[in-house]
Amino acid sequence: MTTDPLLQPYQLKHLTLKNRIMTTSHEPAYAEDGLPKDRYRAYHVERAKGGVAMTMTAGSALVSRDSPPAFNNILAWKDEVVPWMAKLAEDCHGYGCAVMIQLTHLGWRTGWNKGDWLPSVAPSGLREPAHRAFPKALEDWDIARIIADYADAAARMQAAGLDGIELEAYGHLMDAFWSPRQNALDAPWNGDLAARMTFSLDVLRAIRDRVGPEFIVGIRYTADDLAPNGISTEDGLEIGRILKDSGTVDFFNVIRGRVETDAALTDVIPVQGMRSAPHLDFAGRIRAELGLPTFHAARIPDVATARHAVAEGLLDMVGMTRAHIAEPHIVKKIMAGQEDEIRPCVGATYCLDRIYQGGEALCIHNPSTGRELTEPHDIKPAPVAKKVVIAGAGPAGLEAARVAALRGHDVTVFEAAPDPGGQLRLTAQSPRRREMIGIIDWRMAQCAAHDVAFRFNTFAEAQDIAVLNPDVAIIATGGLPDTEVLEEGNDLVVSTWDILAGDVAPGSRVLIFDDAGDPPALQAAEIVANAGGHVEIMTPDRAFAPEVMGMNLVPYMRALQDKDARFTVTYRLMAVRRAGNELCAVIGTDYSDHREERMFDQVVVNHGTRPLDELYFDLKPRSRNRGAVDYEALIAGEPQPSFEGGEGDFLLYRIGDAVSARNTHAAIYDALRLVSRI
Ligand SMILES: Cc1cc2nc3c(=O)[nH]c(=O)nc-3n(C[C@H](O)[C@H](O)[C@H](O)COP(=O)(O)O)c2cc1C
Ligand code: SF4
């Protein structure tokens, strides 16, 4: 019998949860036609296999048609959802994992130009800044219809065999009724707090009428939205009491904060560099004062903090949501005494940002997540052990080494630098982004455990590789900053890497020309601004930092906005000339022939990287495949052609930024899908 507090069962009414770890509702946006089909199910089943006690599926599954799917949500108003949810629940139950779903009406937090193009609705016309719709103020017939929709959706989930449901009440329709700031309706929907709870209680009673007293119904609610004229902690406690006394609610899932802006959302779902478990004690207070089963998640990324939360009686169930996006087998590894094998969530929040950027949640360093059907999380041994030589120990090279070693190959890695990490090592020099080194450290530990040989401080030449007689050579040498983008004066500018690495001291009047739109420009700007310099970040795009999505932008803005930093959009740096001790920047635009000259003492260019591909091209003539990748096989998840009997000594592949400037996920995915078939 284990005494680990995290591994103790928890009794929620008639439901025994086998341990204290759950994933809270999170919409990965994998729905097809609004339904949780095979990809969606495989994602949850993987976590069930990994031992999590409960998965709160969906994120904001929609009860009504006038709650358009803002982020490819599950459409709980469709009858067809029942068989798909039933299959998902059945498969997860097969691994002893309980399954619930979060239901909601998004209210103001959606757009009108999705789904059925119905106007969004809210208890006032107040616009939600994030989704930008101007909602229609609810009429009586809307309210009656939506209450019935909630009850219908709950009944569908019960019919699908789910263990329960959770209503979402932070930043959506339900809590908008509670907030004096957002509710402009008349009685009976508005008035004192009890009146503002009328809608929620009507919904809950309608649900109970349909699902009966036994079915588990909880609510994920903001017990303090931290907004002026919003929901205070006292209100939050009172709301909790009213809900509990109504006898309709079985658990609370506690939120503190609100989500209507990127900045506010980031405080509810903190990203890397922000405090760990910032609302845990608050959730513990709600549990202590209200005495209902209490769940909570907000950046509890590691097992030690989760254990503390349960051991100290702060929570009944601890949510480790992003932690499971990065590592689906957390519980299994805890039980096997392999906590140090857990792939760490580094808080990059690519997962959440990616929903808006690319329409699906992906983990920055676990490319199997969301791709369970094609890229299994467990690496299978290869039928034949091979000699694999890799050049480069950045994220792509290390992933290639990890996967090759797990497949049983004999692996040697060359790295020119004294330490592994490549560009990520540079990124991790920013104090706020230090956790990124976890991507490297975890892979180094995995490589060490599987006997990968490393040769650091070794700039591999073609002969160094060839002499090892590899079966497969993989070039993952990354890239170097490309600053050759000007008509004149390329030699007068420095790169963002120069600033990040500390090779060049930040100037006092600095122009950062950001033609890539990715984090290094903002990181460099932060260094300049922190050093007391004036910094102007200029981009020819129509918005600055287009590759940095909402959640990740917030810490940069917080760091820059009270400093001497300015953003200029739609202007392009054309040339730089020396002018005495200063630099004259010639600035143009894509929209006209306009040109102007401005003076700076430092010009920094952020324009991605140029592949470091010399080694690849030196090796190419000696290889059997001449470096060719069979894309059809790659995409289909099949091995690359062997070119058996062809001329040449080995198969040669190039991955990551050594091919072209992309991001960390792309580099690691390149490595995984190639090497897991070698
Ligand atoms: C990709 C993604 C989508 C999410 N969608 C929802 C959602 O629809 N509803 C919700 O209540 N929370 C949503 N969340 C928030 C999570 O439930 C959780 O509160 C948050 O990730 C903080 O917990 P963690 O630090 O353990 O990840 C989402 C989180 C992620 C990463
Ligand atoms: S993308 Fe980052 S925050 Fe999201 S799960 Fe992966 S490591 Fe964690």
XYZ file of C-alpha atoms and ligand atoms in Angstrom:
717
model
C 0.000 0.000 0.000
C 1.439 3.339 -0.994
C 1.272 6.251 1.413
C 1.758 8.822 -1.328
C -1.071 11.349 -0.795
C -1.390 11.698 -4.563
C -2.096 8.019 -5.017
C -4.902 7.754 -2.464
C -8.387 7.193 -3.880
C -11.032 9.869 -3.558
C -14.733 9.235 -3.116
C -16.981 11.684 -4.936
C -20.533 10.578 -4.152
C -20.797 7.092 -5.652
C -17.705 7.608 -7.850
C -14.321 6.340 -6.670
C -11.499 8.260 -8.263
C -8.418 6.077 -8.129
C -5.959 8.836 -7.260
C -5.893 12.597 -6.729
C -4.660 13.712 -10.122
C -6.971 14.963 -12.848
C -6.792 16.946 -16.008
C -9.083 19.946 -15.977
C -11.136 20.836 -18.967
C -9.050 22.090 -21.854
C -10.181 22.424 -25.412
C -7.442 21.049 -27.654
C -9.538 22.015 -30.666
C -9.312 18.522 -32.146
C -13.054 18.258 -32.710
C -14.200 17.316 -36.215
C -17.627 18.668 -37.174
C -17.873 19.665 -33.521
C -17.598 16.018 -32.447
C -14.927 14.207 -30.417
C -13.915 11.715 -33.074
C -10.905 9.378 -33.236
C -8.154 11.943 -32.722
C -9.945 13.514 -29.789
C -10.597 10.141 -28.201
C -7.031 8.898 -28.717
C -5.742 11.993 -26.956
C -7.826 11.333 -23.828
C -7.285 7.582 -23.894
C -3.519 8.136 -23.815
C -3.893 10.063 -20.542
C -6.214 7.406 -19.202
C -3.548 4.808 -20.007
C -1.063 7.009 -18.191
C -3.037 6.612 -14.979
C -4.838 9.920 -14.467
C -7.880 9.425 -12.228
C -10.226 11.679 -14.121
C -10.276 13.565 -17.362
C -12.582 16.533 -17.604
C -13.076 16.434 -21.329
C -13.704 19.203 -23.778
C -13.192 22.740 -22.869
C -16.338 24.642 -22.992
C -18.495 22.150 -24.882
C -21.272 24.313 -26.237
C -24.868 23.921 -25.165
C -26.469 26.368 -27.605
C -26.223 27.275 -31.249
C -25.858 30.955 -30.385
C -22.634 30.098 -28.571
C -20.538 29.763 -31.733
C -17.412 27.580 -31.461
C -14.722 30.180 -30.816
C -11.962 27.563 -30.698
C -13.386 24.486 -32.435
C -15.305 23.418 -29.351
C -17.362 20.258 -29.029
C -20.962 20.976 -29.953
C -22.880 19.514 -27.041
C -26.138 20.706 -28.619
C -25.806 18.034 -31.317
C -27.416 14.657 -30.710
C -24.567 13.047 -32.705
C -22.245 13.934 -29.837
C -23.675 11.074 -27.747
C -22.137 8.055 -29.525
C -18.760 9.779 -29.828
C -18.684 10.723 -26.145
C -19.900 7.239 -25.249
C -16.976 5.664 -27.092
C -14.519 8.074 -25.500
C -15.907 7.350 -22.037
C -15.951 3.613 -22.597
C -12.329 3.547 -23.746
C -11.138 5.708 -20.835
C -13.176 3.674 -18.358
C -11.291 0.656 -19.680
C -8.215 2.133 -18.009
C -10.045 3.044 -14.794
C -10.192 6.734 -15.669
C -13.370 8.664 -14.883
C -14.721 10.934 -17.600
C -16.667 14.143 -17.238
C -17.229 17.066 -19.575
C -17.359 20.804 -19.179
C -20.519 22.403 -20.560
C -21.005 26.069 -21.204
C -22.562 28.878 -23.097
C -19.730 31.183 -24.082
C -21.838 34.344 -23.842
C -19.655 37.309 -24.786
C -16.518 35.147 -25.206
C -17.017 34.233 -28.845
C -17.521 35.745 -32.270
C -20.577 36.047 -34.463
C -18.798 34.963 -37.642
C -18.376 31.297 -36.716
C -20.801 28.366 -36.685
C -24.282 29.503 -37.625
C -23.517 33.252 -37.703
C -25.874 33.978 -34.847
C -25.237 37.031 -32.695
C -23.427 36.341 -29.451
C -25.481 37.086 -26.342
C -24.687 38.341 -22.846
C -26.469 40.071 -19.973
C -25.313 43.386 -21.490
C -23.882 44.669 -24.742
C -20.417 44.906 -23.194
C -17.784 43.657 -25.599
C -15.256 41.006 -24.650
C -11.908 42.410 -25.816
C -10.427 39.005 -26.705
C -13.086 37.855 -29.174
C -14.261 41.329 -30.156
C -17.959 40.621 -30.703
C -20.562 43.133 -29.538
C -23.143 40.836 -27.961
C -26.870 41.269 -28.036
C -28.314 41.856 -24.543
C -30.300 38.749 -23.634
C -34.087 38.766 -23.934
C -36.425 36.542 -21.909
C -36.886 34.117 -24.787
C -33.108 33.735 -25.081
C -32.807 32.920 -21.407
C -35.570 30.319 -21.458
C -34.061 28.709 -24.545
C -30.538 28.600 -23.095
C -31.696 27.098 -19.787
C -33.385 24.316 -21.750
C -30.241 23.894 -23.859
C -28.112 23.347 -20.746
C -30.486 20.663 -19.525
C -30.568 18.939 -22.926
C -26.774 18.930 -23.151
C -26.434 17.504 -19.638
C -28.912 14.755 -20.509
C -26.884 13.922 -23.636
C -23.750 13.502 -21.517
C -25.563 11.290 -19.047
C -26.866 9.217 -21.964
C -23.270 8.865 -23.199
C -22.313 7.217 -19.920
C -20.161 10.011 -18.557
C -19.446 10.144 -14.845
C -20.569 13.727 -14.556
C -20.456 17.251 -15.887
C -18.985 20.574 -14.882
C -20.482 23.960 -15.748
C -18.066 26.693 -16.753
C -18.590 29.966 -14.905
C -15.594 32.172 -15.470
C -15.558 34.564 -18.355
C -18.579 32.954 -20.021
C -22.324 33.493 -19.813
C -23.108 32.132 -16.356
C -20.749 34.319 -14.324
C -21.615 37.375 -16.445
C -24.975 37.315 -14.655
C -23.183 37.412 -11.294
C -21.018 40.411 -12.081
C -22.496 43.898 -11.556
C -19.989 45.073 -14.155
C -21.492 42.836 -16.826
C -25.133 42.395 -15.908
C -27.421 45.163 -17.164
C -30.635 43.123 -17.248
C -33.736 43.807 -15.192
C -35.205 41.657 -12.423
C -35.521 38.752 -11.940
C -32.065 38.254 -13.553
C -30.433 41.222 -11.884
C -30.493 42.922 -8.498
C -28.679 41.701 -5.399
C -26.308 38.748 -5.579
C -29.136 36.289 -4.939
C -31.019 37.774 -7.918
C -27.929 37.626 -10.084
C -27.689 33.924 -9.226
C -31.221 33.277 -10.559
C -30.049 32.218 -14.001
C -27.425 29.789 -12.622
C -29.886 28.218 -10.205
C -32.528 27.909 -12.911
C -29.957 26.158 -15.108
C -28.890 23.831 -12.300
C -32.479 22.950 -11.377
C -33.325 22.302 -15.025
C -30.292 20.031 -15.267
C -31.202 18.187 -12.068
C -34.758 17.698 -13.331
C -33.276 15.861 -16.306
C -30.326 13.956 -14.844
C -31.637 13.236 -11.348
C -29.983 13.667 -7.960
C -27.218 11.043 -8.349
C -25.498 12.231 -11.529
C -22.429 14.279 -10.620
C -22.712 17.972 -11.426
C -19.994 20.455 -10.533
C -19.129 23.998 -11.359
C -15.848 25.587 -12.324
C -16.296 29.114 -11.125
C -14.364 32.259 -10.445
C -14.554 32.915 -6.738
C -12.923 36.322 -7.253
C -12.681 37.755 -10.755
C -10.287 40.498 -9.587
C -12.229 43.100 -11.571
C -13.384 46.471 -10.261
C -17.137 46.215 -9.681
C -16.858 42.512 -10.423
C -16.993 39.419 -8.222
C -15.083 39.908 -4.961
C -13.830 37.100 -2.729
C -16.794 37.769 -0.421
C -19.121 37.439 -3.427
C -17.280 34.290 -4.459
C -17.790 32.735 -1.056
C -21.433 33.753 -1.028
C -21.933 32.344 -4.536
C -20.382 29.101 -3.306
C -22.707 29.005 -0.310
C -25.796 29.655 -2.447
C -24.753 26.926 -4.884
C -23.983 24.473 -2.109
C -27.219 25.221 -0.265
C -29.181 24.683 -3.463
C -28.174 21.025 -3.220
C -27.637 20.906 -6.955
C -23.828 21.023 -7.007
C -21.418 18.234 -6.047
C -18.039 19.887 -6.451
C -16.302 23.187 -6.998
C -13.432 23.665 -9.372
C -11.927 26.931 -8.205
C -10.696 29.736 -10.410
C -9.384 33.109 -9.356
C -9.350 35.845 -11.956
C -10.977 36.514 -15.297
C -10.146 35.734 -18.887
C -11.472 38.521 -21.077
C -8.034 39.907 -21.992
C -4.786 38.102 -22.706
C -3.241 39.684 -19.633
C -6.074 38.555 -17.360
C -6.112 35.071 -18.903
C -2.394 34.736 -18.261
C -2.971 35.377 -14.568
C -5.511 32.519 -14.499
C -3.287 30.208 -16.569
C 0.215 31.437 -15.727
C 2.943 30.891 -18.301
C 6.619 30.161 -17.803
C 8.491 32.631 -15.655
C 5.359 33.377 -13.644
C 4.716 32.120 -10.124
C 3.997 28.470 -9.597
C 0.594 27.580 -8.091
C -0.387 31.232 -7.485
C -4.012 30.455 -6.571
C -3.518 27.249 -4.649
C -3.908 28.785 -1.197
C -6.980 30.663 -2.404
C -8.514 27.398 -3.605
C -7.623 25.894 -0.234
C -9.505 28.717 1.476
C -12.615 28.070 -0.632
C -12.393 24.396 0.290
C -11.973 25.184 3.983
C -14.850 27.690 4.104
C -17.360 25.907 1.875
C -16.562 22.281 2.592
C -17.533 20.903 -0.805
C -15.148 18.651 -2.788
C -12.676 21.061 -4.339
C -10.607 20.809 -7.520
C -8.174 23.346 -8.859
C -5.506 23.793 -11.538
C -3.231 26.728 -12.259
C 0.412 26.019 -12.952
C 0.927 23.055 -10.700
C 3.388 21.568 -13.150
C 5.415 19.275 -10.920
C 4.594 16.300 -8.757
C 6.047 17.865 -5.586
C 3.671 20.844 -5.702
C 0.730 18.584 -6.523
C 1.609 16.347 -3.598
C 1.823 19.375 -1.305
C -1.631 20.548 -2.445
C -3.241 17.273 -1.450
C -1.110 16.544 1.610
C -1.913 19.967 3.089
C -5.614 19.497 2.478
C -5.818 22.435 0.082
C -7.464 20.381 -2.643
C -9.292 17.110 -3.034
C -8.302 16.692 -6.668
C -5.320 18.456 -8.168
C -5.424 19.494 -11.796
C -2.221 18.968 -13.772
C -3.430 19.876 -17.186
C -0.530 21.223 -19.202
C 1.689 18.810 -17.287
C -0.317 16.023 -18.951
C -0.165 17.687 -22.346
C 3.611 17.441 -22.058
C 3.612 14.020 -20.354
C 0.524 11.801 -20.523
C 1.990 9.094 -18.256
C 2.618 11.074 -15.070
C 0.769 8.773 -12.677
C 2.211 5.640 -14.228
C 5.694 7.059 -13.732
C 4.986 8.118 -10.136
C 3.759 4.604 -9.408
C 6.821 3.065 -11.020
C 9.155 5.278 -8.976
C 10.208 7.068 -12.163
C 9.295 10.652 -11.325
C 12.558 11.880 -12.800
C 11.560 10.362 -16.158
C 8.541 12.651 -16.426
C 8.845 14.931 -19.411
C 8.549 18.364 -17.811
C 5.976 20.939 -18.780
C 8.134 24.020 -19.273
C 5.200 26.426 -19.259
C 5.825 27.592 -22.813
C 2.057 27.559 -23.379
C 2.525 26.878 -27.057
C -0.368 24.464 -26.456
C -2.853 27.205 -25.711
C -1.457 29.841 -28.044
C -1.464 27.314 -30.845
C -5.258 27.014 -30.683
C -5.558 30.528 -31.997
C -2.436 30.422 -34.164
C -2.973 27.052 -35.804
C -6.351 25.728 -34.722
C -5.059 22.817 -32.614
C -3.228 22.376 -29.316
C 0.326 21.102 -29.703
C 3.020 20.787 -27.062
C 6.232 22.635 -27.759
C 8.332 19.578 -26.980
C 6.038 16.591 -27.184
C 5.007 16.214 -30.819
C 3.116 12.990 -30.047
C 0.483 14.964 -28.138
C -2.558 15.349 -30.341
C -0.934 12.976 -32.827
C -1.524 9.786 -30.855
C -2.939 8.067 -33.937
C 0.265 8.512 -35.940
C 3.079 9.269 -33.459
C 2.812 6.996 -30.420
C 4.203 8.345 -27.140
C 6.074 5.108 -26.499
C 9.009 4.525 -28.801
C 9.225 0.981 -30.102
C 12.549 -0.890 -30.515
C 13.833 -1.142 -34.085
C 14.037 -4.580 -35.735
C 17.733 -4.037 -36.506
C 20.185 -1.995 -34.408
C 22.062 0.589 -36.455
C 24.889 3.035 -36.055
C 23.403 6.538 -36.000
C 25.609 9.625 -36.004
C 24.074 13.008 -35.330
C 25.631 16.439 -35.770
C 24.163 19.046 -33.439
C 22.841 18.832 -29.881
C 20.043 21.387 -30.117
C 16.401 20.327 -29.691
C 16.276 18.528 -33.062
C 19.573 16.689 -32.609
C 18.800 15.672 -29.034
C 15.332 14.423 -29.934
C 16.876 12.423 -32.773
C 19.431 11.008 -30.318
C 16.781 10.190 -27.679
C 14.494 8.426 -30.120
C 17.318 6.577 -31.874
C 18.679 5.373 -28.531
C 15.240 4.221 -27.369
C 14.970 2.260 -30.610
C 18.121 0.452 -29.603
C 20.543 2.096 -32.001
C 24.157 2.935 -31.238
C 24.169 6.743 -31.158
C 26.960 9.327 -31.277
C 26.290 13.067 -31.186
C 28.762 15.777 -32.213
C 28.291 19.285 -30.886
C 30.516 22.259 -31.677
C 29.648 24.107 -28.455
C 30.750 23.027 -24.985
C 27.119 22.505 -23.910
C 23.966 21.133 -25.501
C 20.922 23.221 -26.306
C 21.642 25.317 -29.376
C 19.196 28.206 -29.700
C 17.269 27.056 -26.640
C 20.320 27.645 -24.459
C 20.296 31.239 -25.680
C 16.566 31.586 -25.062
C 16.955 30.192 -21.561
C 19.364 32.989 -20.710
C 16.335 35.278 -20.355
C 15.404 34.809 -16.684
C 11.708 34.552 -17.582
C 12.394 31.808 -20.111
C 14.847 29.803 -18.026
C 12.483 26.834 -17.856
C 13.042 26.243 -21.578
C 16.269 24.500 -20.665
C 14.064 21.704 -19.296
C 13.517 20.678 -22.926
C 17.256 20.069 -23.196
C 17.921 18.731 -19.689
C 15.205 16.086 -19.974
C 16.584 14.881 -23.295
C 20.148 14.834 -21.974
C 19.014 12.699 -19.027
C 17.177 10.341 -21.382
C 20.227 10.126 -23.640
C 22.492 9.431 -20.659
C 20.187 6.657 -19.490
C 20.402 5.063 -22.933
C 24.135 5.350 -23.502
C 24.273 8.031 -26.161
C 27.898 9.103 -26.740
C 28.478 12.872 -26.904
C 31.438 14.709 -28.359
C 31.188 18.320 -27.274
C 33.527 21.098 -28.434
C 33.785 19.218 -31.713
C 32.941 20.947 -34.953
C 32.281 17.824 -37.004
C 33.662 17.690 -40.548
C 32.394 15.203 -43.123
C 35.347 12.923 -42.438
C 34.603 12.827 -38.672
C 31.177 11.451 -39.477
C 32.256 9.093 -42.238
C 35.012 7.536 -40.176
C 32.411 6.228 -37.712
C 30.834 4.177 -40.530
C 27.271 5.215 -39.740
C 24.248 3.532 -41.212
C 22.436 6.825 -40.795
C 23.817 10.360 -40.456
C 21.510 13.114 -39.250
C 22.449 16.734 -39.607
C 20.845 18.920 -36.975
C 23.334 21.762 -36.985
C 20.711 24.507 -36.725
C 21.233 27.935 -38.183
C 22.860 31.277 -37.614
C 21.084 34.644 -37.572
C 20.450 36.086 -40.991
C 20.987 39.831 -40.936
C 21.777 40.285 -44.624
C 18.480 41.902 -45.446
C 19.351 45.535 -46.193
C 20.079 47.385 -49.426
C 23.124 48.864 -47.712
C 24.819 48.604 -44.311
C 24.430 44.911 -43.464
C 27.840 45.140 -41.801
C 26.642 47.904 -39.463
C 23.858 45.971 -37.765
C 23.937 43.308 -35.058
C 21.637 40.336 -34.589
C 19.179 39.668 -31.791
C 21.403 36.727 -30.846
C 24.330 39.126 -30.298
C 22.209 40.971 -27.740
C 20.761 37.822 -26.134
C 24.134 36.146 -25.795
C 25.670 39.298 -24.291
C 28.255 39.407 -27.095
C 27.198 42.985 -27.857
C 26.225 45.436 -25.117
C 22.792 47.015 -25.634
C 22.891 50.567 -27.000
C 21.067 53.579 -25.634
C 18.951 54.449 -28.736
C 18.195 51.186 -30.418
C 16.158 50.225 -33.461
C 15.155 46.573 -33.625
C 14.023 45.714 -37.118
C 11.839 42.657 -36.664
C 11.123 40.983 -39.939
C 10.626 37.530 -38.364
C 8.027 38.462 -35.755
C 9.186 35.810 -33.302
C 10.365 35.972 -29.667
C 14.034 36.967 -30.112
C 13.083 40.536 -31.100
C 11.056 40.994 -27.922
C 13.716 39.299 -25.810
C 16.347 41.647 -27.196
C 14.020 44.616 -26.655
C 13.611 43.601 -23.043
C 17.377 43.490 -22.551
C 17.807 46.949 -24.090
C 14.926 48.421 -22.096
C 16.109 46.846 -18.843
C 19.542 48.374 -19.429
C 17.873 51.798 -19.585
C 18.005 52.240 -23.346
C 15.287 53.574 -25.658
C 14.135 50.818 -27.966
C 11.917 50.960 -31.029
C 10.688 47.664 -32.433
C 9.819 48.163 -36.069
C 8.045 45.698 -38.300
C 6.793 45.853 -41.884
C 3.856 43.656 -40.804
C 0.482 45.118 -39.862
C 0.859 43.913 -36.287
C 3.991 43.525 -34.223
C 5.375 40.125 -33.198
C 2.872 38.141 -35.305
C 4.456 34.833 -34.292
C 4.111 35.572 -30.570
C 0.562 34.714 -29.573
C -1.552 36.197 -26.802
C -0.409 34.252 -23.761
C 3.276 34.558 -24.525
C 3.050 38.217 -25.426
C 1.808 39.211 -21.990
C 5.087 38.921 -20.039
C 6.905 40.903 -22.733
C 4.341 43.670 -22.599
C 4.500 43.723 -18.834
C 8.262 44.020 -19.047
C 8.280 46.673 -21.769
C 5.317 48.963 -21.279
C 6.659 50.867 -18.305
C 10.014 51.302 -20.042
C 11.166 53.392 -22.956
C 9.942 50.998 -25.630
C 7.884 51.789 -28.743
C 6.373 49.652 -31.473
C 6.162 50.825 -35.059
C 4.193 48.739 -37.537
C 4.072 48.850 -41.353
C 7.548 50.360 -41.743
C 10.585 48.595 -43.133
C 14.257 49.201 -42.520
C 15.823 49.638 -45.948
C 19.430 50.602 -45.245
C 21.818 51.718 -42.532
C 24.652 54.225 -42.971
C 27.298 55.413 -40.594
C 26.823 59.061 -39.610
C 29.651 60.120 -37.317
C 29.274 58.137 -34.113
C 25.696 57.299 -34.938
C 23.815 55.175 -37.403
C 21.376 56.633 -39.894
C 18.486 54.252 -40.521
C 16.739 54.651 -43.855
C 13.137 53.664 -43.326
C 10.595 52.861 -46.008
C 7.258 51.128 -46.269
C 5.651 48.468 -48.459
C 2.679 50.767 -49.010
C 4.250 53.747 -50.784
C 7.549 55.281 -51.865
C 7.799 57.122 -48.570
C 11.359 57.229 -47.152
C 12.710 58.880 -44.032
C 15.978 58.902 -42.143
C 16.265 58.467 -38.388
C 19.291 58.350 -36.072
C 20.112 55.511 -33.653
C 23.253 54.298 -31.945
C 22.486 50.613 -32.517
C 20.466 48.734 -35.104
C 19.458 45.140 -34.420
C 17.994 42.866 -37.078
C 15.716 39.909 -36.351
C 15.223 37.944 -39.538
C 15.338 34.285 -38.559
C 18.281 32.035 -39.206
C 20.159 30.822 -42.250
C 20.734 27.042 -42.207
C 24.168 25.856 -41.160
C 24.233 23.267 -43.899
C 27.841 22.974 -45.033
C 28.327 19.600 -43.381
C 25.148 18.299 -44.959
C 26.210 19.320 -48.451
C 29.708 17.894 -47.878
C 28.199 14.539 -46.910
C 25.476 14.496 -49.537
C 27.559 13.014 -52.412
C 28.734 10.195 -50.129
C 25.230 9.231 -49.033
C 23.036 6.589 -50.659
C 19.911 8.726 -50.705
C 21.683 12.004 -51.576
C 19.894 13.504 -48.579
C 16.433 12.906 -50.066
C 13.461 12.492 -47.760
C 10.460 10.580 -49.054
C 7.740 12.919 -47.853
C 4.941 10.482 -48.634
C 6.532 7.870 -46.369
C 7.323 10.487 -43.722
C 3.751 11.723 -43.581
C 2.309 8.219 -43.722
C 4.485 7.201 -40.756
C 6.448 4.646 -42.757
C 10.200 4.011 -42.868
C 12.273 5.895 -45.397
C 13.433 3.928 -48.453
C 16.673 2.040 -47.728
C 18.305 2.540 -51.151
C 19.728 -0.944 -50.603
C 22.462 -1.771 -53.100
C 22.790 1.872 -54.182
C 26.033 3.794 -54.278
C 27.064 5.532 -51.080
C 27.884 4.528 -47.535
C 24.965 5.702 -45.413
C 21.579 7.351 -45.412
C 21.702 11.092 -44.790
C 18.976 13.328 -43.386
C 18.776 16.950 -42.350
C 16.325 18.189 -39.694
C 15.313 21.321 -37.774
C 16.683 24.754 -38.566
C 19.519 23.164 -40.540
C 16.810 22.816 -43.194
C 15.051 26.153 -42.708
C 14.277 28.531 -39.850
C 11.235 27.243 -37.961
C 10.384 26.756 -34.292
C 11.215 24.316 -31.493
C 8.141 22.167 -32.074
C 8.944 21.843 -35.776
C 12.540 20.865 -35.024
C 11.538 18.182 -32.534
C 8.721 16.885 -34.736
C 11.150 16.623 -37.677
C 13.349 14.419 -35.508
C 10.618 12.253 -33.995
C 8.770 11.334 -37.140
C 11.927 10.560 -39.048
C 13.897 8.680 -36.394
C 10.996 6.701 -34.901
C 10.969 4.816 -38.215
C 14.724 4.305 -38.526
C -5.047 24.115 -24.652
C -5.834 24.545 -23.462
C -7.197 24.794 -23.577
C -7.944 25.153 -22.458
N -9.299 25.318 -22.581
C -10.049 25.467 -21.442
C -11.464 25.480 -21.504
O -12.051 25.390 -22.566
N -12.152 25.586 -20.341
C -11.526 25.703 -19.142
O -12.187 25.802 -18.105
N -10.183 25.740 -19.069
C -9.434 25.602 -20.171
N -8.078 25.566 -20.077
C -7.449 25.794 -18.768
C -7.112 24.502 -18.046
O -8.233 23.800 -17.633
C -6.271 24.823 -16.789
O -7.049 25.613 -15.942
C -5.011 25.575 -17.103
O -4.310 24.943 -18.137
C -4.148 25.714 -15.863
O -3.803 24.463 -15.359
P -2.361 23.802 -15.659
O -1.352 24.779 -15.179
O -2.376 22.523 -14.887
O -2.265 23.612 -17.117
C -7.310 25.274 -21.199
C -5.941 25.044 -21.105
C -5.202 24.685 -22.203
C -3.726 24.455 -22.052
S 3.486 23.628 -24.779
Fe 4.631 24.211 -22.995
S 3.037 24.699 -21.496
Fe 2.049 23.527 -23.083
S 2.206 21.450 -22.348
Fe 3.957 21.744 -23.668
S 5.575 22.318 -22.273
Fe 3.666 22.589 -21.151
